[in-house]
Tab-separated table of C-alpha atoms and ligand atoms in Angstrom:
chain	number	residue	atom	x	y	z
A	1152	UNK	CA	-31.746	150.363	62.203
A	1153	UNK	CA	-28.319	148.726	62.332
A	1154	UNK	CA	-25.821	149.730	59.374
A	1155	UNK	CA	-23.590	147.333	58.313
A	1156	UNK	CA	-20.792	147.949	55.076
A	1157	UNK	CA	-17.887	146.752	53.130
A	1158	UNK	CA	-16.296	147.169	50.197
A	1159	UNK	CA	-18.317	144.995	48.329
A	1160	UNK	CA	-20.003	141.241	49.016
A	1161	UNK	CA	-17.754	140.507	51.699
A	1162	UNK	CA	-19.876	141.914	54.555
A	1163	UNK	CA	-22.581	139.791	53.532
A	1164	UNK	CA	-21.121	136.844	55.402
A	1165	UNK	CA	-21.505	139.295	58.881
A	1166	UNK	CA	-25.123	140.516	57.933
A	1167	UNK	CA	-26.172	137.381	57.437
A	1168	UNK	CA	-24.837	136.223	60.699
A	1169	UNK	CA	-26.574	139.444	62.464
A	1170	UNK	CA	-29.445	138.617	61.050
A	1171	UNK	CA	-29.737	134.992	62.303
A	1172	UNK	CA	-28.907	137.125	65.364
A	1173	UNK	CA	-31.361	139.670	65.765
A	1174	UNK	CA	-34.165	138.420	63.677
A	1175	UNK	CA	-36.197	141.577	64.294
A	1176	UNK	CA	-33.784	144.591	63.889
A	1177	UNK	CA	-33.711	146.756	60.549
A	1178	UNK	CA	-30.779	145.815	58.776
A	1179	UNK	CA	-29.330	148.079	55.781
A	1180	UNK	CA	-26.581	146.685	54.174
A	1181	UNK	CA	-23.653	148.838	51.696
A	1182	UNK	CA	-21.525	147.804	49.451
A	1183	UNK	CA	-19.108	150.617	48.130
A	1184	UNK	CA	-18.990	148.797	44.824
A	1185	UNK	CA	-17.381	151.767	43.104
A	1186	UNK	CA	-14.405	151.408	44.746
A	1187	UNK	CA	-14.243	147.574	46.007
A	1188	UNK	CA	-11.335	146.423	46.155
A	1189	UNK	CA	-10.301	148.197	49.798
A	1190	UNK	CA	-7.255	145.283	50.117
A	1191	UNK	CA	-4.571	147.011	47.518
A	1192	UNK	CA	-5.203	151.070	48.773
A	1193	UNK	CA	-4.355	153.221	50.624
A	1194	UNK	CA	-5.135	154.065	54.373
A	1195	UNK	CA	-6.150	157.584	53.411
A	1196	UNK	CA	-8.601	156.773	50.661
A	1197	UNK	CA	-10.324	153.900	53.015
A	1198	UNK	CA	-10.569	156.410	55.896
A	1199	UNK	CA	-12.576	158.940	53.265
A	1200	UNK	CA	-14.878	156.163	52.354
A	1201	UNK	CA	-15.754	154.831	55.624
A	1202	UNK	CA	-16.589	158.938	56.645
A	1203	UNK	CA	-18.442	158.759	54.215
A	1204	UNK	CA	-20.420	155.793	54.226
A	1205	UNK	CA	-20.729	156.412	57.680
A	1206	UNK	CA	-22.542	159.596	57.057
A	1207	UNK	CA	-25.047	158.088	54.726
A	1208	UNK	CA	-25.813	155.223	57.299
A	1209	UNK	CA	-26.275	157.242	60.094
A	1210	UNK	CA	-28.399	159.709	57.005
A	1211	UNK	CA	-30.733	156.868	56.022
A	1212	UNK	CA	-31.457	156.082	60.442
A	1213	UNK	CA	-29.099	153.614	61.401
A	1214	UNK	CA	-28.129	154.225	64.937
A	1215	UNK	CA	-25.680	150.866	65.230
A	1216	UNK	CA	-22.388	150.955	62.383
A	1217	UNK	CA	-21.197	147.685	62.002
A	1218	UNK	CA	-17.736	147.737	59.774
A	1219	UNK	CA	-17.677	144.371	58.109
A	1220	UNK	CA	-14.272	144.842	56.553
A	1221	UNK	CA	-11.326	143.596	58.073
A	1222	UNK	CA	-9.202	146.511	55.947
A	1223	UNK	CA	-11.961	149.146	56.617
A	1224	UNK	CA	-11.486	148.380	60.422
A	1225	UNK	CA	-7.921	148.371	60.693
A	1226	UNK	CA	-7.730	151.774	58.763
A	1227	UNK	CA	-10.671	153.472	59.392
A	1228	UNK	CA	-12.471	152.207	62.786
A	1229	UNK	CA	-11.138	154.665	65.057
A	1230	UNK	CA	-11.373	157.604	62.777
A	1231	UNK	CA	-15.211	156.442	62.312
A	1232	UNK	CA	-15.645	156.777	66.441
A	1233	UNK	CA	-14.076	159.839	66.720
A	1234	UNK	CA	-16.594	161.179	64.127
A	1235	UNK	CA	-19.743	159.664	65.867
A	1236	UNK	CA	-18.539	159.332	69.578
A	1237	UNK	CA	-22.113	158.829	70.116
A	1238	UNK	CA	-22.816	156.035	68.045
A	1239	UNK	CA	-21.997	152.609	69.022
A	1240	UNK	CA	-19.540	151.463	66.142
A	1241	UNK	CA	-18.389	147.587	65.572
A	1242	UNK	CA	-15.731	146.484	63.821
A	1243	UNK	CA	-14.170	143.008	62.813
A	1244	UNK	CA	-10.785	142.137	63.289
A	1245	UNK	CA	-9.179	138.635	62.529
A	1246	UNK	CA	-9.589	136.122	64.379
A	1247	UNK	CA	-6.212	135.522	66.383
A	1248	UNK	CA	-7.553	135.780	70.012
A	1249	UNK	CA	-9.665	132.411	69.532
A	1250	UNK	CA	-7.024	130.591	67.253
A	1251	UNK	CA	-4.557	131.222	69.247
A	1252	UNK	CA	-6.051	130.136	72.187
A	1253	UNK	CA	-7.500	126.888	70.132
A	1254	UNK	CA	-4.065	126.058	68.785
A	1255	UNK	CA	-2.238	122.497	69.845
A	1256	UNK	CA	0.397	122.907	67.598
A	1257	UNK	CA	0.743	126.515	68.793
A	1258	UNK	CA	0.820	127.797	65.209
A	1259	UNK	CA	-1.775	129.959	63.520
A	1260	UNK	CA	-2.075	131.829	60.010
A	1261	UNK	CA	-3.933	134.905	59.104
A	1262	UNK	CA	-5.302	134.991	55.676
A	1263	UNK	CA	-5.715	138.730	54.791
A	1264	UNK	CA	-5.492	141.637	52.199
A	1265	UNK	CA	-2.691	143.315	51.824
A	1266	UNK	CA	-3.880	146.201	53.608
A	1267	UNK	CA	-5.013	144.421	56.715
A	1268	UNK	CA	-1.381	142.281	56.588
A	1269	UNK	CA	1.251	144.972	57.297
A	1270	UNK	CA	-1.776	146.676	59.788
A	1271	UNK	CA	-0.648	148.368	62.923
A	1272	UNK	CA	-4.179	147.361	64.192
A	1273	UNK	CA	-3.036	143.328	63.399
A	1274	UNK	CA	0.042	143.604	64.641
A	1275	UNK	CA	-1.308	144.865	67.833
A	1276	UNK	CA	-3.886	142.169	68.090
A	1277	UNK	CA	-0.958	139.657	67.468
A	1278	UNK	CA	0.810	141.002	70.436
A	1279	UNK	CA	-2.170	141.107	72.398
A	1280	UNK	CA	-3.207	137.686	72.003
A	1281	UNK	CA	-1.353	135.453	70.725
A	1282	UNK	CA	2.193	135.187	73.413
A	1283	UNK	CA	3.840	131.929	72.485
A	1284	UNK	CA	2.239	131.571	69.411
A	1285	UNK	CA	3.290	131.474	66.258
A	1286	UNK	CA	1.661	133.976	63.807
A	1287	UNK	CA	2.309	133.674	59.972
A	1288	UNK	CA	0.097	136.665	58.130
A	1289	UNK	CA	-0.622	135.635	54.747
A	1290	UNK	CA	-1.584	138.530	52.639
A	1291	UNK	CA	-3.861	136.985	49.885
A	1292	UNK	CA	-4.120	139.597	46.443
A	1293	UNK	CA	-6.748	138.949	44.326
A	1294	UNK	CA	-9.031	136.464	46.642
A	1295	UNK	CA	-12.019	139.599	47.430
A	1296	UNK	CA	-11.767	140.628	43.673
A	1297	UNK	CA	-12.515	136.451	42.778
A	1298	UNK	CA	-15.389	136.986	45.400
A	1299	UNK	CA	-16.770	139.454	43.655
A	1300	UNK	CA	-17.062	137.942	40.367
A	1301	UNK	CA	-20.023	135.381	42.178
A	1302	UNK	CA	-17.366	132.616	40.393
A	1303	UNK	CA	-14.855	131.570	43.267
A	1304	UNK	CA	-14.887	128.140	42.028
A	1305	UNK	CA	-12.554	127.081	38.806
A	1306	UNK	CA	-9.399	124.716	38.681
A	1307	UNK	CA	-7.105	127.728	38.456
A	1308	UNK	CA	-8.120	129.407	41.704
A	1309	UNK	CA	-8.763	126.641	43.208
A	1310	UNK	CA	-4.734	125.918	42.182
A	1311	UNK	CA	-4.002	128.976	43.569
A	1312	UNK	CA	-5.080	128.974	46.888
A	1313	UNK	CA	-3.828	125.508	47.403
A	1314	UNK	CA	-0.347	126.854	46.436
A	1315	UNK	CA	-0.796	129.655	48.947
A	1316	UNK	CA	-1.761	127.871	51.626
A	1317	UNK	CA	-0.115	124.666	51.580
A	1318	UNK	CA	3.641	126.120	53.233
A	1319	UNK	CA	1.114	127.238	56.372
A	1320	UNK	CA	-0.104	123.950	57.030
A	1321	UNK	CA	3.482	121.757	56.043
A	1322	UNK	CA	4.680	125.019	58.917
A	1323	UNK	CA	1.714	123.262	61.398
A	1324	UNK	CA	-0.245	125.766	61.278
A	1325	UNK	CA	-3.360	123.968	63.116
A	1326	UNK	CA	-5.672	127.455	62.731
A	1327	UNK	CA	-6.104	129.123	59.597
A	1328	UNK	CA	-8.111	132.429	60.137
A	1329	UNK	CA	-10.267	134.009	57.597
A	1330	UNK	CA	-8.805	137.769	58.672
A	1331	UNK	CA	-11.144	139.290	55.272
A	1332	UNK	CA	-15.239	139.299	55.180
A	1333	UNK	CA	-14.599	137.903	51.639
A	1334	UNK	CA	-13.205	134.290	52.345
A	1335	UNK	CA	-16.225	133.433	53.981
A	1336	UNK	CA	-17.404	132.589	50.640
A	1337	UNK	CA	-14.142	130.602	49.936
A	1338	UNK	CA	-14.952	127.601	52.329
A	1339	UNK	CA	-15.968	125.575	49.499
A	1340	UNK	CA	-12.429	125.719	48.219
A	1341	UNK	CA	-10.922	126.051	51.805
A	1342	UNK	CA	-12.637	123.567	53.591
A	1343	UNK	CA	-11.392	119.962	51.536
A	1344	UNK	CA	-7.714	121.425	51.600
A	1345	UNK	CA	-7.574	121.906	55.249
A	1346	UNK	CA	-9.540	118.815	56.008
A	1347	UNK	CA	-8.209	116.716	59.081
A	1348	UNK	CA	-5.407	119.046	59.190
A	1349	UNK	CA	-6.612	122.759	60.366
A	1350	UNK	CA	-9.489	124.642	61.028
A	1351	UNK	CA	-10.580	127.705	59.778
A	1352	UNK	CA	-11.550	130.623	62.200
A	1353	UNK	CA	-14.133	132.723	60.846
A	1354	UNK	CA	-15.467	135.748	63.618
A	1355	UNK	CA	-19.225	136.681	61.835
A	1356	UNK	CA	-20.683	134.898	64.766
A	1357	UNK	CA	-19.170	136.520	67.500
A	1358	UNK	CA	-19.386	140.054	65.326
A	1359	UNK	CA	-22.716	139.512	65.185
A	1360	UNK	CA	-23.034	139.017	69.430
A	1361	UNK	CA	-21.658	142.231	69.900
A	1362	UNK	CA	-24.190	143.916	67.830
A	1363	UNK	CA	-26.554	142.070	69.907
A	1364	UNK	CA	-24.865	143.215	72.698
A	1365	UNK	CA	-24.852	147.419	71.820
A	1366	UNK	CA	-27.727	147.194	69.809
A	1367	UNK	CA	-30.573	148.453	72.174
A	1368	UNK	CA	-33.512	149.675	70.978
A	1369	UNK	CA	-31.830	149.603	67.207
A	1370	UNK	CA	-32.212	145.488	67.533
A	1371	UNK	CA	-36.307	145.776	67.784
A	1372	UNK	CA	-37.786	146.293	64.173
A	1373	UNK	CA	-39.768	144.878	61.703
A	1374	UNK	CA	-37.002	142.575	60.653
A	1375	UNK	CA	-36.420	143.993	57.042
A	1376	UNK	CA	-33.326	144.357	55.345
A	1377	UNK	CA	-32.414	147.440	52.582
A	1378	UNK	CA	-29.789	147.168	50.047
A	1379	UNK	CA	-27.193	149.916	48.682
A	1380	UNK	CA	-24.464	150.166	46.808
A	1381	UNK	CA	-22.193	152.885	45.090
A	1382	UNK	CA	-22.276	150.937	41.958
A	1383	UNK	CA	-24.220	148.613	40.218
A	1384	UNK	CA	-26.848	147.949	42.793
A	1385	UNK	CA	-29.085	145.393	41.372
A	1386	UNK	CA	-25.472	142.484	41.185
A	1387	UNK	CA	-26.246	143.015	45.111
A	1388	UNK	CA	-29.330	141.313	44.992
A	1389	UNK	CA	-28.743	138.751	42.592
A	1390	UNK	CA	-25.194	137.966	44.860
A	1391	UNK	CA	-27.447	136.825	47.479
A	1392	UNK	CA	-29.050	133.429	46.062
A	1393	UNK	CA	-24.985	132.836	43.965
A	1394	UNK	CA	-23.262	133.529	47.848
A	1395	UNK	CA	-26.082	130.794	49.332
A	1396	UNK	CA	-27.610	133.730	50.484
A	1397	UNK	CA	-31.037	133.289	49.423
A	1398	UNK	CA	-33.360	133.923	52.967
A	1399	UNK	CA	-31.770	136.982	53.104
A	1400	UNK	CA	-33.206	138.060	49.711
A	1401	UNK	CA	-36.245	137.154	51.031
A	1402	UNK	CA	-35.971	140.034	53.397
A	1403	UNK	CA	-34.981	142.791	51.265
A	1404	UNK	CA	-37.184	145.602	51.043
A	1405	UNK	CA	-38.153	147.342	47.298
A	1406	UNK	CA	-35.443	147.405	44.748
A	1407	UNK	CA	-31.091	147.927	45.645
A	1408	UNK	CA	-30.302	151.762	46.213
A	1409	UNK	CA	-27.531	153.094	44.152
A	1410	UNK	CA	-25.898	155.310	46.878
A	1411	UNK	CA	-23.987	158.270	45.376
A	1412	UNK	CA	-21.774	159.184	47.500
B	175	LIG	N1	-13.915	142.362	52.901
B	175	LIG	C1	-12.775	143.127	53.205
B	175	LIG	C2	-12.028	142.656	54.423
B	175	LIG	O1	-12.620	142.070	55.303
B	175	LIG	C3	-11.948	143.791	52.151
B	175	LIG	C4	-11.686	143.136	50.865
B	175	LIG	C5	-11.177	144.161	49.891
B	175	LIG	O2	-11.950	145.049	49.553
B	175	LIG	O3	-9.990	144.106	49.530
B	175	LIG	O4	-10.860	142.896	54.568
């Protein structure tokens, strides 16, 4: 069984691209519900979740972790391998390698939490891969929290992120990248305001080829999905149809699991 977690609905734009992936592994999906948002806290407190969702994952059989938080991976992957050395581990990190390489004007953004925008991990990755480019990191309060509410849509968000973005692309920022699992679910909004003038950058599909890649024997299953969270576990199922989700409902196994840890 693969394990696969965020802070809340986020990750549910990576499981569902795992599980176009690998139609026949055992999928269980967390949301730490309880504590969602991950964006505004600090490194310490996201390390002790990730231990310990990682403990109940790897509790309930999952011998693949997949970290489908951007925040969560920046803070938290490498304390997660050094705990289960054993046990291949992915995370997801913003998608800079790719838009930087796509870039004409040779000008990116990264849309992000707070958390995940003053990084080590993204500052790193900016180094890494993106020479010559320019990098604007965007942090983006509030936009996970609107996520979770299953209402993204509404004139005043809608405002908002219009007003956020709009300096990156009158910059020429050609790239926008979705560096948080949430604004996968903001493409609605996203999509008409970048029109003709950016693309977004969204890395569920190549997350989802490395678990493909490490899965192994965890990839071969009877292709059914569990659901957890530390709060509220039934809003997990019914986020599924609101997020466009609705096959992967279809999947789930028996009722949510409230996870108390
Ligand atoms: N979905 C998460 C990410 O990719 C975190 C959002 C949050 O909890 O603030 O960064």
């Amino acid at each position: 069984m693969i394990g696969i977690f965020d802070s809340g609905l986020g990750g549910l734009s990576v499981l569902a691209a795992i599980a176009r992936a690998l139609p026949r592994a055992d999928l269980a999906y967390l949301a730490d519900t309880a504590h969602v948002p991950y964006g505004n806290k600090p490194d310490a407190f996201i390390r002790g979740r990730v231990a310990a969702i990682g403990d109940y994952l790897v509790a309930q059989g999952c011998r693949v972790l997949v970290v489908a938080c951007n925040t969560a991976t920046a803070a938290a992957v490498g304390a997660l391998r050094e705990k289960h050395p054993a046990l291949p581990i992915v995370g997801v990190e913003p998608g800079v390698k790719p838009a930087a390489a796509s870039s004409r004007s040779r000008r990116i953004a990264v849309l992000a939490t707070e958390s995940t925008a003053k990084s080590e991990r993204l500052a790193r990755l900016i180094a890494e891969h993106a020479q010559g480019v320019a990098v604007q990191v965007e942090p983006c309060p509030g936009w996970a929290t609107r996520v979770e509410t299953l209402h993204p849509d509404g004139p005043e968000f809608a405002a908002e992120v219009a007003a956020r973005i709009a300096p990156l692309l009158a910059a020429g920022a050609d790239r926008l990248v979705l560096g948080c699992t949430h604004y996968s679910f903001l493409t609605p909004i996203l999509v008409p305001l970048v029109a003709g003038r950016a693309e977004l950058v969204d890395v569920a599909d190549a997350v989802a080829r490395q678990c493909l890649r490490l899965a192994g024997p965890a990839g071969e299953g009877h292709g059914r999905l569990t659901l957890h969270a530390t709060a509220q576990p039934e809003r997990l199922r019914a986020a599924l149809p609101a997020l466009g989700l609705g096959w992967l409902g279809e999947r789930a196994q028996g009722q949510p699991v409230l996870a108390r840890i």
